[in-house]
């Protein structure tokens, strides 16, 4: 095919002078037709089964035609932990774009400063539809989702959607990728300092350096068996080309809980209990995180890591009032306003009746200012008068005390708004069809429980009376959704993101202008599989090729024909099947599917496969009239 050129001539109306003439590529129509020729996997606009290496829509076999000028700006770029994997960090003052690449012929290059434990990939047009990561490894020494390269210019294979790429030494690197061969190399140009150091430890006069876990878990660092004291405030500093200090303002620490680290923080993560700890540092997360584990730290039962709350008929036995942990008194504490006489209450853990406490005795009148014994599934605890109360739960003693802080409170009449006055709308319902929120008069807030899922048009907002005149979004741009945390909201604010599919409880507290989101139940992730029986073919190697029926350029098997080789097998009813694990997001989708002998020239006809929670069985039966194998596709064996 010959390259088509056209020219755009812009004429100024105020002058007869021609001021611009720019040549541009006339986009050639794609020949993608999965019913005849499957996608050849090349990002070049022409699926003829070959790739001349030029991302210019012309597979004429010429390795470097005039369209590939040396030093042209590539559509490809580097993305990784260094720029938050392309997610905005503007809410903490950082918003780093992808690192652009240049292209000469088929070779794309970039220079970048990279650090250990911080992976990267390539992607096209700042989008994940086309990306390049390291080819999968079966080496058990390596984290399955990562690969460390040698950094000395040695080539390695990459693939669409491959795993994160890590370098062995911090430094300035030259990255080269040949789109014709899908080979990449990393060459260390200059080594730079690359250390993570922990400070704020009272038992250490100097900082303690983290050890990189390398091949075991390249995104992780570790400090083992370090003595920490109650009140220590942990600060972590990364020493690279410049120093970045990370901290976290949490006043309490629990075991096996991830804590995000924020840059340029002067307040450290406060240690709650003295003991010997192991600290894990994850440097490839959206923000770096640390997790504390320990073998000898003595922590009282449920020292605030579990959430206890007060619930009763004054709040319709719902919407628990949170109890805070007071370490000095070894108890949970809450203050509640009771606006009705003869109210009754209990306390329960994590908003569930599975663990709850009521009084051992049945009281007509509760003795105030003294401890009473409580047990699982105990009696409702009465409060005779309306008023303000302090309730304490001494978990080690299994006792509760109630103190009346003020006299009887005369309830202030509050007009009950229309239950549909505030509602929720977002990407989960295509920004159409509001979900009404219920008003809880006694606590003066709105809530709704609903199913929401992550979408390309992600997030949700609140709006009043189904109209955008009054709407609320997050004050800050959030890359993550902080669950069970007050999120400040403002008029015309940012979308509140939903990153996990599931049933959520959303509360809106107008007086404080905050939204609180709780994930009640996360959706079960379906892992769709296809079982292939090719025993009649005599093929020695089995491969599969899968694509999107609406857009043949979207491929689910690596993007390069003949797809992926199947190595995993399973025996069902004495038949050995090869197993293809489909991406979980394809559950419920119907896709195009071809079974082949992985480059030997044999394949099935194009098949339509509907993926679900149960395996799909594909059995090759005989060769059809077009020399392609026919197959039975069923969801039950």
Coordinates of C-alpha atoms in Angstrom, one line a residue:
X1 CA 0.0 0.0 0.0
X2 CA 1.2 3.5 -0.7
X3 CA 1.3 6.1 2.0
X4 CA -1.4 8.8 1.4
X5 CA -0.6 12.4 2.1
X6 CA -2.9 15.4 2.3
X7 CA -2.2 19.0 3.1
X8 CA -4.2 21.4 5.2
X9 CA -3.9 25.0 4.0
X10 CA -5.0 27.7 6.4
X11 CA -5.8 31.0 4.8
X12 CA -6.0 34.2 6.9
X13 CA -9.2 36.2 6.1
X14 CA -7.3 39.4 6.7
X15 CA -4.5 38.6 4.3
X16 CA -3.9 36.8 1.1
X17 CA -0.6 35.4 2.5
X18 CA -0.4 31.6 3.1
X19 CA 0.9 31.2 6.6
X20 CA 0.8 27.5 7.3
X21 CA 0.9 24.3 5.4
X22 CA 1.1 21.1 7.5
X23 CA 1.3 17.6 6.2
X24 CA -0.5 14.9 8.2
X25 CA -1.1 11.2 7.9
X26 CA -4.4 10.2 6.4
X27 CA -5.5 7.4 8.7
X28 CA -5.9 4.2 6.7
X29 CA -9.0 2.1 7.5
X30 CA -8.3 -0.9 9.7
X31 CA -8.7 -4.3 8.1
X32 CA -9.5 -5.9 11.4
X33 CA -12.1 -8.6 10.7
X34 CA -12.0 -11.4 13.3
X35 CA -14.3 -13.5 11.2
X36 CA -11.6 -13.8 8.6
X37 CA -8.2 -12.7 10.0
X38 CA -7.6 -12.4 13.7
X39 CA -5.9 -9.3 15.2
X40 CA -2.2 -9.6 14.5
X41 CA -1.5 -7.7 17.8
X42 CA 0.4 -4.9 16.2
X43 CA -0.4 -1.3 17.2
X44 CA 0.0 -0.2 13.6
X45 CA -3.6 0.0 12.3
X46 CA -3.3 -3.0 9.9
X47 CA -4.1 -6.6 10.9
X48 CA -2.5 -8.4 8.0
X49 CA -0.5 -10.7 10.3
X50 CA 2.8 -8.8 9.9
X51 CA 4.4 -5.9 11.6
X52 CA 7.0 -3.7 9.8
X53 CA 7.6 -2.0 13.2
X54 CA 6.2 1.4 12.2
X55 CA 3.2 2.8 14.2
X56 CA 2.0 4.6 11.1
X57 CA -0.7 2.4 9.7
X58 CA 1.4 1.0 6.9
X59 CA 2.7 -2.6 7.1
X60 CA 4.7 -2.5 3.8
X61 CA 7.6 -4.4 5.3
X62 CA 9.9 -1.3 5.1
X63 CA 11.7 -1.1 8.5
X64 CA 12.1 2.6 8.3
X65 CA 10.1 4.5 5.7
X66 CA 10.2 8.3 5.4
X67 CA 7.4 8.6 7.9
X68 CA 9.7 7.5 10.7
X69 CA 12.0 10.4 11.1
X70 CA 14.8 10.0 13.6
X71 CA 13.9 11.6 17.0
X72 CA 10.2 11.8 16.3
X73 CA 8.0 12.0 19.4
X74 CA 6.6 8.6 20.2
X75 CA 3.0 8.0 21.2
X76 CA 4.4 5.8 23.9
X77 CA 5.6 6.9 27.3
X78 CA 6.9 5.5 30.6
X79 CA 4.5 5.2 33.6
X80 CA 5.2 3.9 37.0
X81 CA 5.5 4.4 40.7
X82 CA 7.4 7.6 40.0
X83 CA 4.2 9.3 38.8
X84 CA 1.7 7.3 40.8
X85 CA 1.0 5.0 37.8
X86 CA -0.7 7.9 36.0
X87 CA -3.1 8.7 38.8
X88 CA -3.3 12.3 39.9
X89 CA -1.5 13.3 43.2
X90 CA -2.7 16.9 43.0
X91 CA -4.4 16.5 46.4
X92 CA -1.0 16.2 48.0
X93 CA 0.7 18.7 45.7
X94 CA 2.1 16.3 43.2
X95 CA 0.9 15.8 39.6
X96 CA 3.7 14.1 37.6
X97 CA 3.0 13.2 33.9
X98 CA 4.3 10.2 32.1
X99 CA 7.9 10.3 30.8
X100 CA 7.7 10.9 27.0
X101 CA 9.7 8.7 24.6
X102 CA 11.2 9.4 21.2
X103 CA 11.2 7.0 18.3
X104 CA 13.7 6.3 15.5
X105 CA 12.5 3.7 13.1
X106 CA 11.0 1.0 15.4
X107 CA 13.1 1.9 18.5
X108 CA 11.5 3.9 21.2
X109 CA 13.8 5.4 23.8
X110 CA 13.6 7.5 27.0
X111 CA 15.9 8.4 29.9
X112 CA 14.6 8.4 33.4
X113 CA 15.8 8.3 37.0
X114 CA 14.5 5.0 38.6
X115 CA 14.7 3.5 42.0
X116 CA 14.6 0.0 43.4
X117 CA 11.2 -1.1 44.6
X118 CA 9.4 1.3 42.2
X119 CA 8.2 -0.5 39.0
X120 CA 7.4 0.9 35.6
X121 CA 5.8 0.0 32.3
X122 CA 5.2 1.6 28.9
X123 CA 1.8 2.7 27.6
X124 CA 0.5 4.3 24.5
X125 CA -1.4 7.6 24.4
X126 CA -1.5 7.7 28.2
X127 CA -4.0 4.8 28.2
X128 CA -3.7 1.2 29.4
X129 CA -5.4 -0.3 26.4
X130 CA -1.9 -0.7 24.9
X131 CA 0.9 -1.2 27.3
X132 CA 4.2 -3.1 27.6
X133 CA 5.4 -5.0 30.7
X134 CA 7.9 -7.8 31.2
X135 CA 6.7 -11.2 29.9
X136 CA 5.4 -13.4 32.7
X137 CA 7.9 -15.5 34.7
X138 CA 7.3 -18.9 36.3
X139 CA 10.4 -18.6 38.5
X140 CA 9.1 -19.2 42.0
X141 CA 11.8 -16.9 43.4
X142 CA 10.0 -13.9 41.8
X143 CA 6.8 -12.2 42.7
X144 CA 4.5 -13.3 39.9
X145 CA 3.5 -9.7 39.2
X146 CA 7.0 -8.3 38.9
X147 CA 10.3 -8.9 37.2
X148 CA 13.8 -7.5 37.9
X149 CA 16.0 -6.8 34.9
X150 CA 19.8 -6.6 35.0
X151 CA 20.2 -2.9 34.0
X152 CA 23.2 -3.6 31.8
X153 CA 21.6 -3.4 28.4
X154 CA 20.5 -7.0 28.2
X155 CA 17.4 -7.4 26.1
X156 CA 14.2 -9.1 27.5
X157 CA 10.8 -9.9 26.2
X158 CA 7.9 -7.6 26.8
X159 CA 4.2 -8.0 26.1
X160 CA 0.9 -6.1 26.2
X161 CA -0.3 -6.1 29.8
X162 CA 2.9 -7.7 31.1
X163 CA 4.2 -7.4 34.7
X164 CA 5.9 -4.4 36.4
X165 CA 9.5 -3.9 35.5
X166 CA 12.0 -3.3 38.3
X167 CA 15.7 -2.2 38.1
X168 CA 18.4 -3.6 40.5
X169 CA 20.1 -0.3 41.3
X170 CA 18.9 3.3 41.7
X171 CA 20.1 5.5 38.9
X172 CA 19.6 7.2 35.6
X173 CA 18.7 4.7 32.9
X174 CA 18.3 4.6 29.2
X175 CA 15.2 2.6 28.3
X176 CA 15.0 1.1 24.7
X177 CA 12.0 -0.8 23.3
X178 CA 11.9 -2.2 19.7
X179 CA 8.2 -2.4 18.7
X180 CA 9.1 -4.7 15.8
X181 CA 10.6 -7.4 18.1
X182 CA 8.9 -6.5 21.4
X183 CA 12.4 -6.5 23.0
X184 CA 13.3 -4.0 25.7
X185 CA 16.6 -3.2 27.5
X186 CA 17.6 -1.0 30.4
X187 CA 21.1 0.5 30.6
X188 CA 22.4 2.2 33.7
X189 CA 23.9 5.5 32.8
X190 CA 24.7 6.9 36.2
X191 CA 24.2 5.4 39.7
X192 CA 22.4 7.5 42.3
X193 CA 21.8 7.1 46.0
X194 CA 18.8 4.9 46.8
X195 CA 18.1 4.3 50.4
X196 CA 15.0 4.2 52.7
X197 CA 15.8 5.1 56.3
X198 CA 13.6 5.0 59.4
X199 CA 14.0 7.6 62.2
X200 CA 12.1 8.5 65.3
X201 CA 13.0 5.3 67.1
X202 CA 14.0 6.1 70.7
X203 CA 16.2 3.0 71.1
X204 CA 18.3 4.0 68.0
X205 CA 20.6 7.0 68.1
X206 CA 20.9 6.9 64.3
X207 CA 18.4 6.1 61.5
X208 CA 17.8 2.4 60.6
X209 CA 18.0 1.5 56.9
X210 CA 15.4 -0.7 55.3
X211 CA 16.6 -3.9 53.4
X212 CA 15.3 -4.4 49.9
X213 CA 13.6 -7.8 49.4
X214 CA 14.7 -7.9 45.8
X215 CA 13.6 -11.0 43.9
X216 CA 11.4 -12.2 46.8
X217 CA 9.2 -9.2 46.5
X218 CA 10.7 -6.3 44.5
X219 CA 8.2 -3.7 45.6
X220 CA 8.9 -4.4 49.3
X221 CA 11.6 -3.3 51.9
X222 CA 11.9 -4.7 55.4
X223 CA 13.3 -4.0 58.9
X224 CA 13.3 -7.0 61.1
X225 CA 13.3 -7.3 64.9
X226 CA 13.4 -3.6 65.8
X227 CA 12.6 -2.5 69.3
X228 CA 9.9 0.3 69.3
X229 CA 8.6 2.1 72.4
X230 CA 5.2 3.5 73.0
X231 CA 5.2 7.1 71.8
X232 CA 7.8 6.6 69.1
X233 CA 6.9 8.6 66.0
X234 CA 8.1 6.9 62.8
X235 CA 9.4 9.1 60.0
X236 CA 10.7 7.5 56.8
X237 CA 13.1 9.3 54.5
X238 CA 14.0 8.3 50.9
X239 CA 17.5 9.3 50.0
X240 CA 17.7 9.6 46.2
X241 CA 18.7 12.5 43.9
X242 CA 16.9 14.5 46.6
X243 CA 15.5 13.7 50.0
X244 CA 11.8 13.1 50.6
X245 CA 10.5 12.8 54.1
X246 CA 7.3 10.7 54.6
X247 CA 5.0 10.6 57.6
X248 CA 1.5 9.8 58.8
X249 CA -0.5 11.7 61.4
X250 CA -2.3 8.6 62.9
X251 CA -2.2 8.6 66.7
X252 CA -2.5 4.9 67.0
X253 CA -1.0 1.9 65.4
X254 CA -2.3 -1.7 65.0
X255 CA -0.7 -4.8 63.8
X256 CA -1.1 -6.0 60.2
X257 CA -2.7 -2.7 59.0
X258 CA -1.4 -0.7 56.1
X259 CA -0.6 2.9 56.8
X260 CA -0.1 5.3 53.9
X261 CA 2.9 7.6 54.0
X262 CA 2.5 11.2 52.8
X263 CA 5.4 13.3 51.6
X264 CA 6.6 16.4 53.3
X265 CA 5.0 15.4 56.6
X266 CA 6.6 16.4 59.9
X267 CA 4.4 14.2 62.1
X268 CA 5.3 10.5 62.3
X269 CA 3.2 7.4 62.8
X270 CA 2.8 7.0 66.6
X271 CA 3.6 3.6 68.2
X272 CA 0.9 2.6 70.7
X273 CA 2.6 -0.4 72.3
X274 CA 6.2 -1.2 73.3
X275 CA 7.7 -4.3 71.8
X276 CA 9.8 -5.9 69.0
X277 CA 8.4 -5.3 65.5
X278 CA 9.0 -6.2 61.9
X279 CA 8.2 -3.3 59.5
X280 CA 7.3 -3.8 55.8
X281 CA 7.6 -0.9 53.4
X282 CA 5.8 -1.0 50.1
X283 CA 7.2 1.5 47.7
X284 CA 5.2 0.6 44.6
X285 CA 1.8 1.5 46.0
X286 CA -0.3 4.6 45.1
X287 CA 1.4 6.1 48.1
X288 CA 4.2 4.2 50.0
X289 CA 2.8 2.2 52.8
X290 CA 4.2 0.5 55.9
X291 CA 2.8 -2.4 57.8
X292 CA 3.8 -3.5 61.3
X293 CA 3.9 -7.1 62.4
X294 CA 5.2 -8.6 65.6
X295 CA 5.7 -11.7 67.6
X296 CA 6.0 -10.3 71.2
X297 CA 4.0 -7.1 71.4
X298 CA 1.3 -7.6 74.2
X299 CA -1.8 -5.8 73.2
X300 CA -5.1 -6.0 75.3
X301 CA -8.0 -7.7 73.6
X302 CA -9.4 -5.4 70.9
X303 CA -7.5 -2.3 71.9
X304 CA -9.4 -0.1 69.5
X305 CA -8.5 -2.1 66.4
X306 CA -12.1 -3.2 66.5
X307 CA -14.9 -0.6 66.4
X308 CA -17.4 -0.6 69.2
X309 CA -20.5 1.5 69.1
X310 CA -23.7 2.3 71.1
X311 CA -27.0 1.4 69.6
X312 CA -30.5 1.6 71.0
X313 CA -34.1 2.6 70.5
X314 CA -33.1 6.2 70.5
X315 CA -31.5 5.6 67.1
X316 CA -33.8 2.9 65.9
X317 CA -31.2 0.2 66.8
X318 CA -29.1 1.3 63.9
X319 CA -26.5 3.9 63.0
X320 CA -24.1 3.0 65.9
X321 CA -22.6 5.9 67.8
X322 CA -18.8 5.3 67.6
X323 CA -16.9 4.6 70.9
X324 CA -13.3 5.8 71.1
X325 CA -10.5 3.9 72.9
X326 CA -9.0 5.5 76.0
X327 CA -5.7 3.8 76.5
X328 CA -5.0 5.2 80.0
X329 CA -8.3 3.8 81.3
X330 CA -8.3 0.7 79.1
X331 CA -11.9 1.3 78.0
X332 CA -14.1 2.5 75.1
X333 CA -16.0 5.7 75.6
X334 CA -18.8 7.6 73.9
X335 CA -21.1 10.5 74.8
X336 CA -24.7 10.2 73.6
X337 CA -27.7 12.5 73.6
X338 CA -30.9 10.7 74.6
X339 CA -34.0 12.7 73.6
X340 CA -36.6 10.2 74.7
X341 CA -37.4 8.9 78.2
X342 CA -37.0 5.2 79.1
X343 CA -34.6 4.5 76.3
X344 CA -32.7 1.2 76.1
X345 CA -29.3 0.5 74.6
X346 CA -26.6 -2.1 74.1
X347 CA -23.1 -1.9 72.6
X348 CA -21.9 -4.0 69.7
X349 CA -18.7 -4.6 67.7
X350 CA -18.2 -3.5 64.1
X351 CA -21.9 -2.6 63.6
X352 CA -22.9 -6.3 63.8
X353 CA -24.9 -8.3 66.3
X354 CA -22.5 -11.1 66.1
X355 CA -20.5 -9.6 69.0
X356 CA -22.6 -7.5 71.4
X357 CA -22.9 -6.7 75.1
X358 CA -25.9 -6.3 77.4
X359 CA -26.3 -6.3 81.2
X360 CA -26.1 -9.6 83.1
X361 CA -29.0 -8.4 85.3
X362 CA -32.4 -7.1 84.2
X363 CA -32.7 -3.5 85.5
X364 CA -35.8 -1.4 85.9
X365 CA -33.6 1.5 86.9
X366 CA -30.0 1.5 86.0
X367 CA -27.5 2.4 88.8
X368 CA -25.5 5.4 87.5
X369 CA -21.8 6.1 88.1
X370 CA -21.0 2.5 88.9
X371 CA -19.8 -0.5 86.9
X372 CA -22.3 -3.2 86.0
X373 CA -21.4 -6.6 84.5
X374 CA -22.1 -7.2 80.8
X375 CA -22.2 -10.4 78.7
X376 CA -22.8 -11.5 75.1
X377 CA -26.5 -11.4 74.3
X378 CA -27.2 -9.7 77.6
X379 CA -30.2 -7.6 78.7
X380 CA -31.1 -4.2 77.2
X381 CA -29.7 -1.5 79.4
X382 CA -32.3 1.2 80.4
X383 CA -31.9 5.0 80.7
X384 CA -34.8 6.4 82.6
X385 CA -34.5 10.1 81.6
X386 CA -33.6 12.0 78.5
X387 CA -30.3 13.7 78.8
X388 CA -26.6 13.6 77.9
X389 CA -24.7 10.5 79.0
X390 CA -21.1 9.1 79.0
X391 CA -21.0 5.4 78.4
X392 CA -17.8 3.4 79.1
X393 CA -17.0 -0.2 78.3
X394 CA -14.1 -1.8 80.2
X395 CA -13.3 -4.6 77.9
X396 CA -10.8 -6.5 80.1
X397 CA -13.3 -6.5 83.1
X398 CA -16.4 -6.9 80.9
X399 CA -18.1 -4.0 82.8
X400 CA -20.0 -0.9 81.7
X401 CA -20.5 2.4 83.5
X402 CA -23.0 5.1 82.7
X403 CA -22.7 8.7 83.9
X404 CA -25.3 11.4 83.3
X405 CA -23.5 14.5 82.2
X406 CA -26.5 16.9 82.0
X407 CA -30.1 17.0 83.1
X408 CA -33.1 16.2 81.1
X409 CA -32.9 17.6 77.6
X410 CA -36.0 19.0 76.0
X411 CA -36.0 17.8 72.4
X412 CA -35.9 20.6 69.9
X413 CA -38.5 20.0 67.1
X414 CA -36.8 19.4 63.8
X415 CA -38.8 19.5 60.6
X416 CA -38.5 16.2 58.8
X417 CA -37.3 16.9 55.3
X418 CA -38.6 14.9 52.3
X419 CA -36.7 11.6 52.3
X420 CA -35.9 12.1 48.6
X421 CA -34.5 15.6 49.2
X422 CA -30.9 14.4 49.0
X423 CA -29.9 11.6 46.7
X424 CA -26.9 9.8 45.3
X425 CA -25.9 9.7 41.6
X426 CA -22.8 8.5 39.8
X427 CA -21.0 6.3 37.3
X428 CA -22.6 3.2 38.8
X429 CA -26.0 4.3 37.4
X430 CA -24.6 6.2 34.4
X431 CA -25.3 9.5 36.2
X432 CA -29.0 9.0 35.8
X433 CA -31.7 7.8 38.2
X434 CA -30.9 9.1 41.7
X435 CA -30.9 6.8 44.7
X436 CA -32.9 8.5 47.4
X437 CA -31.4 9.0 50.9
X438 CA -33.3 8.4 54.1
X439 CA -33.3 11.2 56.8
X440 CA -32.5 10.0 60.4
X441 CA -34.2 12.7 62.4
X442 CA -32.8 11.8 65.8
X443 CA -29.2 12.1 64.5
X444 CA -29.8 14.7 61.8
X445 CA -28.2 13.0 58.9
X446 CA -29.0 11.2 55.6
X447 CA -28.1 7.8 54.5
X448 CA -28.6 5.2 51.8
X449 CA -27.4 1.6 51.3
X450 CA -26.8 0.7 47.6
X451 CA -24.7 -1.3 45.3
X452 CA -21.9 0.7 43.5
X453 CA -19.2 -0.4 41.1
X454 CA -16.1 1.2 39.6
X455 CA -16.6 2.6 36.1
X456 CA -14.5 4.5 33.6
X457 CA -16.7 7.5 34.5
X458 CA -15.9 6.8 38.1
X459 CA -17.3 8.1 41.4
X460 CA -20.5 9.6 42.8
X461 CA -21.9 12.8 44.2
X462 CA -24.9 13.9 46.2
X463 CA -27.5 16.3 44.8
X464 CA -30.7 17.9 46.1
X465 CA -34.1 17.3 44.6
X466 CA -32.6 15.5 41.7
X467 CA -31.1 18.7 40.3
X468 CA -27.5 19.9 39.9
X469 CA -28.3 23.4 41.2
X470 CA -27.3 22.1 44.7
X471 CA -24.8 19.3 44.6
X472 CA -21.9 18.1 46.8
X473 CA -18.6 16.5 46.0
X474 CA -15.3 15.9 47.8
X475 CA -13.3 19.1 48.7
X476 CA -10.1 17.3 47.7
X477 CA -9.3 15.3 44.6
X478 CA -9.2 11.7 45.9
X479 CA -7.1 9.0 44.3
X480 CA -8.4 6.5 46.8
X481 CA -11.7 6.2 48.8
X482 CA -11.1 6.6 52.6
X483 CA -13.6 4.2 54.2
X484 CA -15.3 5.0 57.5
X485 CA -13.7 8.4 57.5
X486 CA -15.3 11.9 57.4
X487 CA -14.8 13.2 53.8
X488 CA -15.4 17.0 53.6
X489 CA -17.7 18.0 50.8
X490 CA -18.5 21.3 49.0
X491 CA -20.8 22.6 46.3
X492 CA -19.6 21.4 42.9
X493 CA -16.8 19.4 44.5
X494 CA -14.8 16.4 43.0
X495 CA -16.4 13.0 42.3
X496 CA -16.0 10.7 45.3
X497 CA -14.2 7.6 43.8
X498 CA -15.5 4.0 44.0
X499 CA -12.6 1.5 43.5
X500 CA -14.2 -1.7 44.6
X501 CA -17.5 -3.2 43.6
X502 CA -19.9 -3.9 46.4
X503 CA -22.7 -2.8 48.7
X504 CA -22.0 0.6 50.4
X505 CA -23.6 2.7 53.1
X506 CA -23.2 6.4 52.4
X507 CA -24.0 8.9 55.1
X508 CA -24.3 12.7 54.7
X509 CA -24.0 14.8 57.8
X510 CA -25.2 18.4 56.8
X511 CA -24.1 20.1 60.1
X512 CA -20.5 19.0 59.6
X513 CA -20.6 19.0 55.8
X514 CA -19.0 15.6 55.6
X515 CA -19.8 12.3 53.9
X516 CA -18.9 8.9 55.4
X517 CA -18.7 5.8 53.3
X518 CA -18.7 2.2 54.6
X519 CA -18.2 -0.9 52.4
X520 CA -20.8 -3.3 53.8
X521 CA -20.1 -6.2 51.4
X522 CA -17.5 -6.5 48.6
X523 CA -18.6 -8.3 45.5
X524 CA -17.2 -11.8 45.0
X525 CA -14.7 -11.6 42.2
X526 CA -15.5 -14.1 39.5
X527 CA -12.5 -15.7 37.8
X528 CA -13.8 -17.0 34.5
X529 CA -12.0 -19.9 32.9
X530 CA -12.1 -21.8 29.6
X531 CA -11.3 -25.5 29.5
X532 CA -9.9 -26.7 26.1
X533 CA -10.0 -30.3 24.9
X534 CA -7.8 -30.6 21.8
X535 CA -7.0 -34.3 22.2
X536 CA -8.4 -35.2 18.7
X537 CA -6.1 -32.8 16.9
X538 CA -2.7 -34.3 17.8
X539 CA -1.3 -30.9 18.4
X540 CA 1.8 -30.8 20.7
X541 CA 1.2 -27.2 21.8
X542 CA -2.1 -25.5 22.5
X543 CA -2.5 -21.7 22.3
X544 CA -5.5 -19.4 22.4
X545 CA -6.4 -16.1 20.9
X546 CA -9.2 -14.0 22.4
X547 CA -10.5 -10.6 21.4
X548 CA -13.4 -8.1 21.9
X549 CA -16.2 -8.8 19.4
X550 CA -17.0 -5.1 19.2
X551 CA -13.5 -3.9 18.7
X552 CA -11.0 -6.4 17.3
X553 CA -8.1 -4.1 18.4
X554 CA -8.9 -5.0 22.0
X555 CA -7.1 -8.3 22.7
X556 CA -7.1 -10.4 25.9
X557 CA -4.2 -12.7 25.1
X558 CA -1.1 -10.5 24.8
X559 CA -1.9 -8.7 21.5
X560 CA 0.5 -10.8 19.3
X561 CA -0.7 -13.8 17.3
X562 CA -0.9 -16.7 18.1
X563 CA -1.8 -15.4 21.6
X564 CA -0.8 -17.3 24.7
X565 CA 0.4 -20.9 25.2
X566 CA -1.7 -22.9 27.6
X567 CA 0.4 -24.9 30.1
X568 CA -2.0 -25.5 33.0
X569 CA -4.2 -28.6 32.8
X570 CA -7.0 -30.1 34.7
X571 CA -8.7 -33.5 34.6
X572 CA -12.5 -33.6 34.6
X573 CA -14.3 -37.0 34.1
X574 CA -11.0 -38.6 32.9
X575 CA -10.5 -35.9 30.2
X576 CA -7.5 -33.6 30.3
X577 CA -8.3 -30.0 29.6
X578 CA -6.0 -27.1 29.0
X579 CA -7.0 -24.1 31.1
X580 CA -7.2 -20.5 30.1
X581 CA -7.8 -18.0 33.0
X582 CA -9.7 -15.0 31.6
X583 CA -9.4 -11.6 33.2
X584 CA -12.0 -11.2 35.9
X585 CA -13.5 -8.1 34.4
X586 CA -14.7 -10.3 31.4
X587 CA -17.2 -12.2 33.6
X588 CA -20.6 -12.0 31.9
X589 CA -19.0 -10.9 28.5
X590 CA -19.2 -12.8 25.2
X591 CA -15.8 -12.7 23.5
X592 CA -14.2 -14.0 20.3
X593 CA -12.1 -17.1 20.8
X594 CA -9.7 -19.2 18.7
X595 CA -7.8 -22.3 19.7
X596 CA -4.6 -22.9 17.7
X597 CA -1.4 -25.0 17.7
X598 CA 0.7 -21.9 18.7
X599 CA 2.2 -21.0 15.4
X600 CA 2.0 -24.3 13.5
X601 CA -0.6 -23.1 11.1
X602 CA -3.7 -24.9 12.5
X603 CA -6.6 -23.3 14.3
X604 CA -10.3 -23.4 15.0
X605 CA -13.0 -21.3 13.4
X606 CA -13.9 -18.1 15.2
X607 CA -15.8 -19.1 18.3
X608 CA -18.1 -17.0 20.5
X609 CA -17.5 -17.8 24.2
X610 CA -19.7 -16.4 27.0
X611 CA -17.7 -16.2 30.3
X612 CA -19.1 -16.6 33.7
X613 CA -18.6 -18.1 37.2
X614 CA -18.6 -21.7 35.8
X615 CA -15.9 -22.9 33.4
X616 CA -16.7 -22.9 29.6
X617 CA -15.7 -26.2 27.9
X618 CA -14.4 -26.0 24.3
X619 CA -14.0 -29.4 22.7
X620 CA -12.4 -29.6 19.2
X621 CA -14.3 -32.2 17.2
X622 CA -13.3 -32.3 13.5
X623 CA -11.8 -30.3 10.6
X624 CA -14.3 -28.2 8.7
X625 CA -14.6 -27.5 5.0
X626 CA -12.3 -24.5 5.3
X627 CA -9.5 -26.6 6.9
X628 CA -10.3 -25.0 10.3
X629 CA -11.3 -27.1 13.3
X630 CA -14.9 -27.1 14.5
X631 CA -15.6 -27.1 18.2
X632 CA -18.4 -27.5 20.7
X633 CA -18.8 -24.8 23.2
X634 CA -20.8 -25.6 26.4
X635 CA -20.9 -24.3 30.0
X636 CA -21.5 -27.8 31.4
X637 CA -19.3 -30.8 30.7

